[in-house]
Structure formats: structure tokens, C-alpha cells
Coordinates of C-alpha atoms in Angstrom, one line a residue:
X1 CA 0.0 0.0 0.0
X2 CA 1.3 2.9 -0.9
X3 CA 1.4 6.0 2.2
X4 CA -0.9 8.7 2.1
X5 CA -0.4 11.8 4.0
X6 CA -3.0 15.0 4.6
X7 CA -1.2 17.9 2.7
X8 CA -2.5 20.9 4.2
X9 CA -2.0 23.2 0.8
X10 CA -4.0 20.8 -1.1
X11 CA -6.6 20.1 2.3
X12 CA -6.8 16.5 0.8
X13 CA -5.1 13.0 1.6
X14 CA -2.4 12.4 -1.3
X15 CA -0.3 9.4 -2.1
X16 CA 3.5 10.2 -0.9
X17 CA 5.7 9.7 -3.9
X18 CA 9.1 11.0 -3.0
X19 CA 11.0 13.6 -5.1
X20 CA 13.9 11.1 -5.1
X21 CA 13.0 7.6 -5.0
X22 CA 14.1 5.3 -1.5
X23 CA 15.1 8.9 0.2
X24 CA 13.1 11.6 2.2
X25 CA 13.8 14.5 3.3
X26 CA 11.9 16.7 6.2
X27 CA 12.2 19.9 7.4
X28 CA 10.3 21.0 10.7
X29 CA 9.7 24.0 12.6
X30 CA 11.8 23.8 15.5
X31 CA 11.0 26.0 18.4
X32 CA 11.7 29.3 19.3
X33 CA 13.9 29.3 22.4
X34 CA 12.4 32.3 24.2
X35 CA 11.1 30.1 27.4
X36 CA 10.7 26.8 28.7
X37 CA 9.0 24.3 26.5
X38 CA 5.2 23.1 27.1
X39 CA 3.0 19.9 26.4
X40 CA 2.8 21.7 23.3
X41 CA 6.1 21.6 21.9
X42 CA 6.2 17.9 23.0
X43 CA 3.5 16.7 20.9
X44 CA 4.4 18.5 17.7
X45 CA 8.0 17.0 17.8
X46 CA 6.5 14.0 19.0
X47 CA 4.2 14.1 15.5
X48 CA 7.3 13.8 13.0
X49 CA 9.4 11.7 15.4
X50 CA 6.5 8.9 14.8
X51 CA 6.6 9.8 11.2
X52 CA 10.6 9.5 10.2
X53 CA 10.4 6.6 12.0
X54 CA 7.5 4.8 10.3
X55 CA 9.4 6.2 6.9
X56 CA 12.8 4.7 8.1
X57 CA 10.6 0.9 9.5
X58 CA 9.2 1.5 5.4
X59 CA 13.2 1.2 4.1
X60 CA 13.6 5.3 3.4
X61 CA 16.7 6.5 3.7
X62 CA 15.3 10.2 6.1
X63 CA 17.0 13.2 6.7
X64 CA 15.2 14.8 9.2
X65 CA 16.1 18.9 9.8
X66 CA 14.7 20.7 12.7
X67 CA 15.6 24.3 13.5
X68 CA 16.2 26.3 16.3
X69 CA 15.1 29.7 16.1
X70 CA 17.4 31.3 18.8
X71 CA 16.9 35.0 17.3
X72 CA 14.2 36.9 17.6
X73 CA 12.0 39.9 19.3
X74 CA 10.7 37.9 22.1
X75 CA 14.1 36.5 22.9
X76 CA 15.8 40.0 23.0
X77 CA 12.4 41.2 25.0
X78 CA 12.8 38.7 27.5
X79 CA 16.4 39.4 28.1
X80 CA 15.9 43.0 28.7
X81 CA 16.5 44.5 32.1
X82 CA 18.2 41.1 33.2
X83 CA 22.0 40.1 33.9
X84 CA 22.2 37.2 31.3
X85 CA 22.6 38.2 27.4
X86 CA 19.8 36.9 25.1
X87 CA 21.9 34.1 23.5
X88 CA 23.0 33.1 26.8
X89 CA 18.9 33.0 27.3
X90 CA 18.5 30.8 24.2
X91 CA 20.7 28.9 24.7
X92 CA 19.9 28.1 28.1
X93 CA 15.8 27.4 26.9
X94 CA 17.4 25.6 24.0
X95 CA 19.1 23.0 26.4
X96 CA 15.4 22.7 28.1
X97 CA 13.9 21.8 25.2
X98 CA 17.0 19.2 23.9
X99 CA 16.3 17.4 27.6
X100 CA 12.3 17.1 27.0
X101 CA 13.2 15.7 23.2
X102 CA 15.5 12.9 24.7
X103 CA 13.2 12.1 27.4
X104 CA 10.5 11.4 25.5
X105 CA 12.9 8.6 23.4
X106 CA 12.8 11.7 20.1
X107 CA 15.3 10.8 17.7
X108 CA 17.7 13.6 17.0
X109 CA 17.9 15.2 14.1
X110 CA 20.0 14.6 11.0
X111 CA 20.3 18.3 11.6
X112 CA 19.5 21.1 13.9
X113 CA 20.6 24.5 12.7
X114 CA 20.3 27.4 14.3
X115 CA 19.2 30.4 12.8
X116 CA 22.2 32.5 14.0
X117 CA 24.3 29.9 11.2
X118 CA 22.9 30.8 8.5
X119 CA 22.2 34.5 8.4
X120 CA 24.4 34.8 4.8
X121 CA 22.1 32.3 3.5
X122 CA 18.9 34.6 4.5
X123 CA 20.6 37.5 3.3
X124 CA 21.3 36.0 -0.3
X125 CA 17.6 34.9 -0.3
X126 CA 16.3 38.9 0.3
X127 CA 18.6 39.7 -2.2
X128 CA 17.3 37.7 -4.6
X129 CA 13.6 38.5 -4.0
X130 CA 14.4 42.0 -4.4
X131 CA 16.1 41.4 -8.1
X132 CA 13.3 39.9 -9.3
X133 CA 10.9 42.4 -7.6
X134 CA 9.0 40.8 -5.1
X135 CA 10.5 42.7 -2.3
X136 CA 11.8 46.1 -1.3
X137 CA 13.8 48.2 1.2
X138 CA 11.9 50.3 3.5
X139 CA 13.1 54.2 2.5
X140 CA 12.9 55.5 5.7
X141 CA 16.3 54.7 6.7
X142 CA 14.9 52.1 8.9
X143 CA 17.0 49.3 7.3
X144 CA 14.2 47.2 7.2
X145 CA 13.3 45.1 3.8
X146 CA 9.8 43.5 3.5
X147 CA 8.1 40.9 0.9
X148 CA 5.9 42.7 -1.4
X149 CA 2.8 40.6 -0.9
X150 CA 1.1 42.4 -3.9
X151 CA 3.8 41.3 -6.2
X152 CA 2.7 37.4 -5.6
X153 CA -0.4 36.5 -6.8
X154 CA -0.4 32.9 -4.9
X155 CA -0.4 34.4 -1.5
X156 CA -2.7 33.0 0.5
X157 CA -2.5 29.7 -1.1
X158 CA -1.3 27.5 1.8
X159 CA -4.4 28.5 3.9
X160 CA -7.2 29.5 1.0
X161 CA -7.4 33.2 2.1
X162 CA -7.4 36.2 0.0
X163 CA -4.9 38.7 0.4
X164 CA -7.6 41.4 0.6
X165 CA -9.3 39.7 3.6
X166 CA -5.6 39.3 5.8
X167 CA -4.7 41.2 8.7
X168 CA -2.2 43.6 8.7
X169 CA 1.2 41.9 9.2
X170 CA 2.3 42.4 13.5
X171 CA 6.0 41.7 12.8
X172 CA 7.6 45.7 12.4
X173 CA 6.3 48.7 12.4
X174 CA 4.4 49.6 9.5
X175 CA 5.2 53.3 8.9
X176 CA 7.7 51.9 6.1
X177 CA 5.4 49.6 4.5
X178 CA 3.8 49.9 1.0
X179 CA 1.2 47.6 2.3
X180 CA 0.1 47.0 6.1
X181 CA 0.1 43.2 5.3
X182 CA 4.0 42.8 3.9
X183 CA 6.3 41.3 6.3
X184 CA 9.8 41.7 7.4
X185 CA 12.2 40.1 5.4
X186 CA 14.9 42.2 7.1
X187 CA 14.8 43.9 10.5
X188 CA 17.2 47.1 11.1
X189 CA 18.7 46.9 14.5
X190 CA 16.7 49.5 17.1
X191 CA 18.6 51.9 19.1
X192 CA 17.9 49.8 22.2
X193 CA 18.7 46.1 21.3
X194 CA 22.4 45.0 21.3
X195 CA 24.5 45.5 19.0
X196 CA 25.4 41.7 19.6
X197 CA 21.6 40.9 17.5
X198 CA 22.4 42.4 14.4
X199 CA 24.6 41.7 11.3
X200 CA 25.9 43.9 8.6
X201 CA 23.9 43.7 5.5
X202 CA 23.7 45.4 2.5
X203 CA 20.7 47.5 3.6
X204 CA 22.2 48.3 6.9
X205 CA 23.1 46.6 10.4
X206 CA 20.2 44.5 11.7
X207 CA 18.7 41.0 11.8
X208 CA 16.6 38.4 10.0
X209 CA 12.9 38.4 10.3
X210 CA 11.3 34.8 11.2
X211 CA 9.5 33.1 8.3
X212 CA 12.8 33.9 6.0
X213 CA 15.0 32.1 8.7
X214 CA 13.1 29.0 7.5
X215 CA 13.2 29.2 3.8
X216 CA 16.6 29.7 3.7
X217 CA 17.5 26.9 6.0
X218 CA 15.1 24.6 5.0
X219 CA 17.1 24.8 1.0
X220 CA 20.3 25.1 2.6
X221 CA 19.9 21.5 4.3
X222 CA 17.7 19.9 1.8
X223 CA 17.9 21.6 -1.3
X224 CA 15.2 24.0 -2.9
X225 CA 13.0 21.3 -3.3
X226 CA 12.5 18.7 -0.8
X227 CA 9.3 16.3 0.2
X228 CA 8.0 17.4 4.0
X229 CA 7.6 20.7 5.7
X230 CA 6.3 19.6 9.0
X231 CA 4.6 21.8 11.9
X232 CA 2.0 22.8 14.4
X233 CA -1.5 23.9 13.1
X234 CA -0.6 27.8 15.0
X235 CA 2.2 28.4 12.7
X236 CA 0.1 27.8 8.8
X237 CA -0.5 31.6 9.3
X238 CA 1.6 33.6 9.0
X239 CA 4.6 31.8 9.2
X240 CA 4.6 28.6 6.9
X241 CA 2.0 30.9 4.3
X242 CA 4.8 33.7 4.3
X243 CA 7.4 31.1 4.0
X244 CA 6.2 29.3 1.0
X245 CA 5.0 32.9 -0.2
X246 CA 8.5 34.4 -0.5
X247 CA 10.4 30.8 -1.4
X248 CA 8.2 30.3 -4.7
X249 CA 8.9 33.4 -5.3
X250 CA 12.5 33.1 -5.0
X251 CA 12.4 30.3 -7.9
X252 CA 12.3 27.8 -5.3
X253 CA 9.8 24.4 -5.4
X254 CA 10.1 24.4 -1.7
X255 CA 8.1 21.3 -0.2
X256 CA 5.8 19.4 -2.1
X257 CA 3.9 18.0 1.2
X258 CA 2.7 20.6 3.9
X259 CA 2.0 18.4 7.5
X260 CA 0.5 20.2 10.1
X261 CA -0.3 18.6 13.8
X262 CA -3.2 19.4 16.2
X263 CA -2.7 21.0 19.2
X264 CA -3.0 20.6 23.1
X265 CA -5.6 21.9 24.9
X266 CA -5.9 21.6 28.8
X267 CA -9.4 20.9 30.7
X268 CA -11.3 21.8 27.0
X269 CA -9.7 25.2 26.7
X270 CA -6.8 26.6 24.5
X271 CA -3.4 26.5 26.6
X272 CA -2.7 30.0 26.7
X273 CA -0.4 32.3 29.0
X274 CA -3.4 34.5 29.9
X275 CA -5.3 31.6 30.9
X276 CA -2.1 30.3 33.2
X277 CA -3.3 27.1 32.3
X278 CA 0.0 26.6 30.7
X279 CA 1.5 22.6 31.4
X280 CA 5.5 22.8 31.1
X281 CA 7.1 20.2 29.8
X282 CA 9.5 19.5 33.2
X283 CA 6.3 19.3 35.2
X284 CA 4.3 16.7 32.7
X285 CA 7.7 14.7 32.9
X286 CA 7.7 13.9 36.4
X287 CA 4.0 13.1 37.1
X288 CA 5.0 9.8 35.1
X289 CA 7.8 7.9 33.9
X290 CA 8.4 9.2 30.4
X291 CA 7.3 6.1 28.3
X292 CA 4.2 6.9 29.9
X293 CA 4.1 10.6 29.0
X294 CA 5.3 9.3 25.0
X295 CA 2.1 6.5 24.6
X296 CA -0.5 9.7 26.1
X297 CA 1.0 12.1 23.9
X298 CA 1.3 10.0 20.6
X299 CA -2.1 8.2 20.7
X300 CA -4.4 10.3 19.5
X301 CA -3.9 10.9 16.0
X302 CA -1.4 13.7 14.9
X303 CA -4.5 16.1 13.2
X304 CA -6.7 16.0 16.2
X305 CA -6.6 18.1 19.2
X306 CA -5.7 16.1 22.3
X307 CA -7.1 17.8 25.8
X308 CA -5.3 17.3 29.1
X309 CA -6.9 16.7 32.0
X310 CA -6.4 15.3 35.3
X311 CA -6.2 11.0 35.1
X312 CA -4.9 11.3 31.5
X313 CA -1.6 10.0 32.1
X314 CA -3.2 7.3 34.6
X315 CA -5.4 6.0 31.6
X316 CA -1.6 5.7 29.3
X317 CA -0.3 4.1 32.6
X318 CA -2.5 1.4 32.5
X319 CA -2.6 0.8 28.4
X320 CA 1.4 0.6 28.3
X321 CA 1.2 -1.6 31.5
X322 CA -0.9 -4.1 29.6
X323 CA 1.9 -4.5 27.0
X324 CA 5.2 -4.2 29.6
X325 CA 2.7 -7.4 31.4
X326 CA 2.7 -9.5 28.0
X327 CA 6.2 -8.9 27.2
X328 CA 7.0 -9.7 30.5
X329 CA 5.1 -12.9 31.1
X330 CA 5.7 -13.9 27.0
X331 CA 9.7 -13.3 27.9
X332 CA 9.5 -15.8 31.3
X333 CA 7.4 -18.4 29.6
X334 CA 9.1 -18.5 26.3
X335 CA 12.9 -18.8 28.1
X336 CA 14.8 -21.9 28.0
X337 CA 12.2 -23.2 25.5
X338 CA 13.3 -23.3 21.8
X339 CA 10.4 -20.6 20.9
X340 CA 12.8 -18.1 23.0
X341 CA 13.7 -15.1 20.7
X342 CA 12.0 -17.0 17.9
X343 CA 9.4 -14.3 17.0
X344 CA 9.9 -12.2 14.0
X345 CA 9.8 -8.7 14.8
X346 CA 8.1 -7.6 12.0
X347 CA 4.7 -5.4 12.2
X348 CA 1.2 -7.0 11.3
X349 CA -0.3 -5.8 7.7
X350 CA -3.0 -4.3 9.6
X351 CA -0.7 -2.1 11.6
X352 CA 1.2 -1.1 8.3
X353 CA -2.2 0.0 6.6
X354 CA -3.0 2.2 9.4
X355 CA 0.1 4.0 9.5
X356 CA 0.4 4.6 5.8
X357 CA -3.3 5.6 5.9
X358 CA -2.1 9.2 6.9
X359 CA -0.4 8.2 10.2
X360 CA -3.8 6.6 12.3
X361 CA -2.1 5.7 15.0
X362 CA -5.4 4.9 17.5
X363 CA -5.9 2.2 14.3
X364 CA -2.4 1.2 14.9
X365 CA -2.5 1.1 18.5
X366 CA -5.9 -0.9 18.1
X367 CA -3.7 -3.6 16.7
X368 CA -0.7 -3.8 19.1
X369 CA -3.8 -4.2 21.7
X370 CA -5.6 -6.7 19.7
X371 CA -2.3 -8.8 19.6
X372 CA -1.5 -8.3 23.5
X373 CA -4.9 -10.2 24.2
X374 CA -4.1 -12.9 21.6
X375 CA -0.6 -13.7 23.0
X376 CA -2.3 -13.9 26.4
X377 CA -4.6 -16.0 25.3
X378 CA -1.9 -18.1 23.5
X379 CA 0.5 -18.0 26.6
X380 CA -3.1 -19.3 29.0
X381 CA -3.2 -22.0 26.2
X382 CA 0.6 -23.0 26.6
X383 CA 0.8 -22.4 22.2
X384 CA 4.7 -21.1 23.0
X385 CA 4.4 -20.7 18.8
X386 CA 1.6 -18.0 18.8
X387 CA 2.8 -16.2 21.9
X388 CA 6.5 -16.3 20.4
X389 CA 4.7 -15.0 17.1
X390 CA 2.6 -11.9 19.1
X391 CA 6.1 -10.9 21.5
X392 CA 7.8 -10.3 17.8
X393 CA 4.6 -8.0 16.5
X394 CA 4.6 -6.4 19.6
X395 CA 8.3 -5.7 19.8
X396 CA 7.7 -4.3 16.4
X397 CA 4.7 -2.4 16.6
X398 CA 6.0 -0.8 19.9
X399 CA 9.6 -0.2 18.2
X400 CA 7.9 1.6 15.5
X401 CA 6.0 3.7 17.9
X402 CA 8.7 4.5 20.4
X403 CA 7.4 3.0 23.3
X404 CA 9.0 -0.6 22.9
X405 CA 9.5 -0.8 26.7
X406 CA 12.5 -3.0 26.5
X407 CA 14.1 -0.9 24.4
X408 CA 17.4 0.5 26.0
X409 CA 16.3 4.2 26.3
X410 CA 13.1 3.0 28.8
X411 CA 14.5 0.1 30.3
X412 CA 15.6 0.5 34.1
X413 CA 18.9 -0.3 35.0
X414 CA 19.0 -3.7 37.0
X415 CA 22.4 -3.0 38.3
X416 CA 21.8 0.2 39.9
X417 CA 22.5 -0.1 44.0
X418 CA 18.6 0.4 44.6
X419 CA 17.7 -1.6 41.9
X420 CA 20.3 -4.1 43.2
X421 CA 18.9 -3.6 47.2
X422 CA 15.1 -3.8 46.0
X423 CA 15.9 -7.3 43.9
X424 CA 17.4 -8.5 47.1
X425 CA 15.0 -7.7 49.7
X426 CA 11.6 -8.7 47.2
X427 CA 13.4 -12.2 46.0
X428 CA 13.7 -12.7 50.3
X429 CA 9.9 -12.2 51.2
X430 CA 9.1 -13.9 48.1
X431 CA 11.2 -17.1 49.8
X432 CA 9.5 -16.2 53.0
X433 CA 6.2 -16.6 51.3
X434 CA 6.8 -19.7 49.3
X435 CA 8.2 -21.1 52.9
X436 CA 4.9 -20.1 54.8
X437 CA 3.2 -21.5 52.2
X438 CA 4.7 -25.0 52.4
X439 CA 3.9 -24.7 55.9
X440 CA 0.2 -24.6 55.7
X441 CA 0.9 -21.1 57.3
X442 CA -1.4 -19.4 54.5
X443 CA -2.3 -16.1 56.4
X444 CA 1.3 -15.4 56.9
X445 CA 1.6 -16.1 53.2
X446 CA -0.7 -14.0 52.2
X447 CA 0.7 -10.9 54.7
X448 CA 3.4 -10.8 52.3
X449 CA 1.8 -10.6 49.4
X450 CA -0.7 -8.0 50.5
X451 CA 2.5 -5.9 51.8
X452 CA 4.5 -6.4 48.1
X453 CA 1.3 -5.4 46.5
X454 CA 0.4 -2.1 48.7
X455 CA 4.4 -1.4 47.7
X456 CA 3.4 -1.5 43.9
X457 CA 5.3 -5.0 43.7
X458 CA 2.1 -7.4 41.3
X459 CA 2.9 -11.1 42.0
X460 CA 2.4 -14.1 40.1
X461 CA 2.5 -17.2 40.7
X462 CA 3.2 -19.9 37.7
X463 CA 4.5 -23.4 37.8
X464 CA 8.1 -22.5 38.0
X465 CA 8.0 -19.9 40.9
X466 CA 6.5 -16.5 41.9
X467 CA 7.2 -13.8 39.7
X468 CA 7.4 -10.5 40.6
X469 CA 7.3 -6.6 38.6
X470 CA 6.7 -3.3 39.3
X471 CA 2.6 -2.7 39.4

């Protein structure tokens, strides 16, 4: 089956055919590194994680680009009046936002520039987009440049709006505008920012606006035409509509698939600052272990808008318990028998038809559940064959997803000291028990059960021994 994605610019499902065949390449809006990152930002890099790695499980060869915008108006706002310079401050947010990524088990990027790196790049793009007349310096002495939005007749494409209906552009001052809605291509440095935020350029000292930091990236990593441009649903307009405004212009095909994720609300209403409803990323992270946080975040599918609310993460608990449980028993069962490892760890055709089917992961997950029960069912039957069969789907289906939970990234260290201590002291009530037991001295027996399961120890007993995990 060939993979269909939702292309935003066409608002229809499409077949993906890639520009170059066996080889993809992605480019997504990184974050802007201004303050701490929210359940927000998890979820959208979440989105394309899941994606390059269904497009790697297919046998593409992905390079995956994600920026970091770590200049801009809100970074040098937010470092006013304070002791530490704005790139200190990005940089700082930036490492906040690499730590939530790897928590989560996100693969990094083939690539992440920073905006900073590539400011020639921008520069050559402005230049060009004034030589063939679709954008101008200001001539106030402002040393500000700006797209000429009447000089493209396809703006507006990406998100089916007429220019005459748009707002008036809210990135510069407009006193040097031929039209309210143009936007800044270039941004002269302002008498009060540091001189540290600004470049020479040929229209004067001063510093990239934000939608042409992407274009020019986005070609200098992947070339002027490349397959994915990836994002969350908040940044279609303005940013990716000016951004594939001013790179057509430029001569460039840009991307030939435009992916857009839903967003996060929290108790049914937008996250917003103004609200102070706002969940950061840190605090999400330690209300549950972070394969938890992954399967709540990526279960819904990517389009849809999830809402947070109190008992969301307990609900992911329990669904990603039920598969660590099979594994677990499959693992024990299956060992020293000649079924042990024999599974092929390849996904089931129904799980590969909802992922090309424009990423439907619930579908997916639907299947990984469906073939939890079956290798229970197989494992209460003692057919080692089927349950060694389901252990390899599952280890596939969950690989493929990023919440295989014996995977190395998730997997708790057994030779930690308390890891080590805890072994030691639930192994010696577990012979305590099994001693009472063959005793007759049942109520003494089942103290120490009732006291490993209050700890969040689950027992279970099978014909070679108790067995014991973490509930």
C-alpha cells in the first residue's frame, strides 16, 4: 500500500511519492527558544518523530532537519532588564527543550541549525527576492526590507485566504510599509537592542525576520525542493504561508507536502499564557515515567486536538502496563524453551495500513492491543508458537512507535544499588512466602503478598516460581 499523507496546501489525503526515490527528506519548525517548553512543543516533535520513524521501518533513507530559532523579538524582550545576554537565554531554553526531546525517546535530528548559522544564507535569499521584484527596502532609513505581498499573486495559497481579507502583518512597524500586510524580510537593529543581535547587510546593520530564517534553511539543508515541511496547526499563518510565499517566489519548489499537527488543549480550553493554564514540559515529565508521557501524547492521532486533563496519564499508565505485562510474562514463559527469541519482529499488515493511511495511529495502536490479548490467550493455552509469534509484532509495533519498553532508552537499570537492594529484599519475602506456604501457614503467606502489592510490587505465581514486577 502505498502511504498517504493529509497535505495541508491541497486540504486533501495524497499518495506520498518521494521527489527522489528510496530517500526523504523533512524539514520542521523547530522551536523558538524564548522560554521553557510546554506539552505543546512535545507533541508536535512527537508528530514527526513517529513519522521519520514509520518512513525509516518502510526502508527510506530520512533526513530529518529541525531548527532552532534562537533570534528573535521575544528573545531580545525577555532578556531585557536582566544580567544574562539573550543568546545566553537561548541557549539556556534551548538546552530545556533538547532534555524534554530525549526524554521522551525523540530521535535527534540529521540536523538542527540554528538560525544564527545561516544568516548569509537569508541575506542571499532577500537579495534575490528584491532582483526579481517581489520585495523592497523600506526608504525610511529604517533598514528594514519587506516581501511585497502584492507582487505574488499565490499568496494566501497554503491556507485559502485572500490577500484582501488578511490582517495587517504584526512583525515591524508599518510606517515603512507599501502595504500593512507585507512582512519583514529584514529587520534594522533599534537603538535599544544590542549590537550583539544584528549583522551587517547590504541594507544596513540589523537581523533576519522569522519566516525567512526557514526558507533559507530549509534549502540550505535539503535543497530548494525537498518532500515534507512539518509543523504545528498555529504556525500555517503567517509563518509557513509567508514562507512558502516568499520561497516560490524566489524560484524555489520548496516542499511538495505541507503536514500540520493538532494542538494541546488543557481541561477543554486553548493553553494560553493569559489563561495560566500553561502545562510545562518538566512538570508533565515527572507526574509519570516518560514512556508513559510518549504513549499519552502520541495516541491520538497527529491532526486531532488532544485535551489534558487530570487522570490522562493514569489511563496511558494502565494501556502501556498491559503490553510491559505480556512482554513480561511472554519473555519468562518463552525462556529456555526453543520458541525463546524466535518471534519475528516484524509489524502486522493491519498495523502497516494504518500507518500509511495518513499516520492513524489509534488504528495502529488498536492492533498492538488486539495482539497483547491474543498472545495472552496463547500464553493461558501454553501455544509457545503463537505467543512467540505476538512478543515479535509487539516488539515491532511498539519499536515503531517508540514505546518498545524494552528498548534500552526506557528500560531500568538492574544494576543500579537500589535496583540491586530492591531485587534483594523482594526475592527474600518472596522465599519467606513460598516457605509459609509450604507450611500450611497461609495467612502469613498472604501478609506478604498484601505488603509487596500495597508497595506497587504485582505477584504471580506460575508453575516455576513467583514472579514479581513493578505494578
Amino acid at each position: 500500500m502505498t502511504m498517504r499523507l493529509y497535505d495541508s496546501r491541497a486540504q486533501a489525503l495524497r499518495d506520498f511519492i518521494p521527489l527522489t526515490p528510496g530517500a526523504v527528506g523533512i524539514y520542521v519548525c523547530g522551536p523558538t527558544v524564548q522560554s521553557s517548553p510546554h506539552i505543546g512543543h512535545l507533541r508536535s516533535a512527537l508528530v514527526y518523530d513517529q513519522l521519520r520513524r514509520w518512513l525509516t521501518y518502510r526502508g527510506f533513507d530520512v533526513t530529518f532537519v529541525r531548527n532552532v530559532t534562537d533570534i528573535d523579538d521575544k528573545i531580545l524582550a525577555h532578556a531585557v532588564g536582566g544580567t544574562e545576554q539573550w543568546w545566553a537565554l537561548a541557549y539556556r531554553y534551548e538546552l530545556e527543550f533538547t532534555a524534554g526531546y530525549q526524554r521522551l525517546g525523540i530521535l535527534a535530528p540529521s540536523y538542527e541549525p540554528r538560525a544564527t548559522a545561516s544568516i548569509q544564507q537569508m541575506q542571499d535569499l532577500i537579495t534575490r527576492l528584491i532582483q526579481l521584484g517581489h520585495a523592497y527596502p523600506a526608504d525610511d532609513a529604517s533598514s528594514d526590507v519587506y516581501f511585497d505581498t502584492a507582487s505574488w499573486p499565490d499568496y494566501g495559497d497554503l491556507t485559502r485566504q485572500r490577500r484582501g481579507d488578511m490582517e495587517p502583518a504584526a512583525d515591524a512597524d508599518p510606517r515603512g510599509k507599501n502595504d500593512p500586510r507585507d512582512f519583514a524580510l529584514w529587520k534594522g537593529r533599534k537603538v535599544d537592542e544590542p549590537e550583539s543581535a544584528s549583522w551587517p547587510s547590504p541594507w544596513g546593520a540589523g537581523r533576519p525576520g522569522w519566516h525567512i530564517e526557514c526558507s533559507a534553511m530549509a534549502s540550505r539543508y535539503l535543497g530548494s525542493h525537498f518532500d515534507i515541511h512539518g509543523g504545528g496547526l498555529d504556525l500555517r499563518f503567517p509563518h509557513h504561508e509567508n514562507e512558502l510565499a516568499q520561497s516560490a517566489a524566489a524560484g524555489d519548489g520548496f516542499a511538495s507536502y505541507w503536514v500540520h499537527n493538532g494542538l494541546v488543549n488543557v481541561n477543554g480550553q486553548k493553553m494560553s499564557k493569559s489563561l495560566g493554564n500553561s502545562v510545562f514540559a518538566a512538570e508533565l515529565l515527572d507526574q509519570a515515567r516518560a514512556i508513559v508521557v510518549r504513549y499519552y501524547l502520541g495516541a491520538a492521532h497527529y491532526r486531532s486536538t488532544i485535551d489534558y486533563h487530570e487522570g490522562s496519564l493514569v489511563e496511558a499508565e494502565a494501556a502501556l502496563e498491559r503490553i510491559e505485562s505480556f512482554l513480561d510474562r511472554a519473555d519468562r514463559r518463552l525462556a529456555d524453551t526453543r520458541f525463546a527469541g524466535s518471534g519475528v519482529e516484524i509489524v502486522p499488515d493491519e498495523f502497516a495500513s494504518a500507518m500509511d493511511d495518513d499516520l492513524a495511529v489509534p488504528q495502529a495502536l488498536a492492533v498492538l492491543h488486539d495482539t497483547v490479548r491474543t498472545g495472552n490467550a496463547a500464553l493461558d493455552a501454553e501455544d509457545l508458537h503463537a505467543a512467540a509469534a505476538a512478543r515479535g509484532h509487539v516488539l515491532a509495533m511498539s519499536e515503531v512507535l517508540g514505546i518498545n519498553p524494552l528498548s534500552p532508552g526506557w528500560s531500568v537499570a538492574t544494576d543500579e544499588p537500589a535496583m540491586i537492594a530492591l531485587t534483594a529484599l523482594v526475592e527474600r519475602l518472596l522465599d519467606d512466602r513460598e516457605i509459609a506456604r509450604q507450611g500450611r501457614d497461609y495467612a502469613a503467606a498472604d501478609r506478604i503478598r498484601d505488603e509487596l502489592v500495597a508497595a506497587g510490587i504485582t505477584i504471580e505465581d506460575t508453575p516455576s516460581g513467583a514472579h514479581w514486577s513493578f505494578d
